[in-house]
Amino acid sequence: MDTRVPNIVVGRLPIYLRSLEHLAEQGHGIISSHQLAALLGTSAAQIRKDLSHFGEFGKQGTGYHIPYLIVQLKRILKADQEWEVALVGVGDIGHALLRNRDLPRRGFRIVAAFDSDRDKVGTRFGQVTVHELEQLAQVIQGQGIQLAIVAVPPAAAQTVTDALVAAGIRGVLNYSPIAVSVPDHVRLQQIDPVTHLQHMTYYG
Amino acid sequence: MDTRVPNIVVGRLPIYLRSLEHLAEQGHGIISSHQLAALLGTSAAQIRKDLSHFGEFGKQGTGYHIPYLIVQLKRILKADQEWEVALVGVGDIGHALLRNRDLPRRGFRIVAAFDSDRDKVGTRFGQVTVHELEQLAQVIQGQGIQLAIVAVPPAAAQTVTDALVAAGIRGVLNYSPIAVSVPDHVRLQQIDPVTHLQHMTYYG
C-alpha cells in the first residue's frame, strides 16, 4: 500500500520520528496521539490518519509505545540503515554540515565532498577529502552514493544538480537559495529559511 | 476565520508562495491547481482545500491568476512587509545567512548579530555589527525585533533561546541540531537536514 501514500504524509513522518526520539531521550515510554499532536502543533486525528497508511501502531486508549513506534518509523523511512551522502560546495554551509555530528548520529554520513575552488581541493575534514568537481561522476559512481547535498552559490546550483543527476544521484537536498529542477526519477528537497520565517510571521 | 486554520495548512502556504513566485519569474501568468500540485508533489484537492480557508482565489476551469495569488498569499503571511531579524551565532551558518541575499529580497533583514566569541564582537557584515551576547536584550528590545535565528552550537541553543524569549522575541528559527523549547506564546521552527533526507530515503 506504500505506493499510495501521499508525498505530503511521507514528509511528516520524519517530524514525528524526530519528536519521538526526543521524547525517548527524555525517558518517556508512552505517548497519546493527543500529546504528540500538542507537541507538534497538529491534530491527533491527523497523526492517526497519517500512521494508518502504514499499519496499526497504537491501541485506542493506551497511546503509542514510543520505542516501538520509533523502530517502525525508522523501518518505513529506511532510517534503520546508514546512508552515504555527497556534499557539493565546501563554503560556510558545507563546513557546517561536515562538522555536524547530528547527521552521522542519525544515519547520514558525508563520505565525499567537492568544490570548484582549487585551494580547497585536497583539504581534509575528518575522513572526507575535498575533490575537484571534475571527479564528481567518478567518485559518486565508484562509491555508489545515492544522496547529495548542494551548498553552492545560486548561479552554480542548477549545473551542479545536473551533474549529480547525471552521476546517478537519486535524491538532492538543495541549500542554495534558488529553485533547481530534477527529472521525475530524482527526489528533491530544499532548505529554505524564508518558508520557515513566513510560517511564523503569519501569526505575527 | 484565520484563527481556525490548522498550523499544518499555514506551513504549506510559504511553499505555495515560493513556487508561484518562481513561476511568475519564469513569465507564467495562470496556473491550474493540478499543474501547481504536480510541481509540488501534492494534490489539486489539497491545494484548493488549503486556500479555501482564506477565500476564493480561482474560478473553476480557469486556474489561478499567479500575480493575484502571490499578492494574497503575501498578505496572509504578512510577507508584504519587511521583518527585522536578530541572528545569534556568527559561525559557518551565521556567516552564510549574513551573506544570503535571498533573505532581504524576500522581506527578512538581519539587523543585529550576536556571538559569544570576543574576537567576533565588533566585526561588521554590511550594515550589521556583531554584538556581545550580553547586549542581546538591550538591542532586541531597543529595536523592537520580533524574529530571531539561532545558529549556535547545540550546547548553547537552549540558553540562547531562553534569552531571546526573555528579550521579547516572538518567533525562533533554530538551526542548531537539537530540539529547543519555547513557551506557548512564541513560535518555533527548526531547520533540520535529516528530516529532509529521510523524506527522500523513504523512496530509496
PDB file of C-alpha atoms in Angstrom, chain B residues 78 114 178:
ATOM      1  CA  LYS B  78       2.411  39.158   6.354  1.00  0.00           C
ATOM      2  CA  PHE B 114      25.423  38.334  18.422  1.00  0.00           C
ATOM      3  CA  ILE B 178      18.973  19.980  18.881  1.00  0.00           C
TER       4      ILE B 178
END
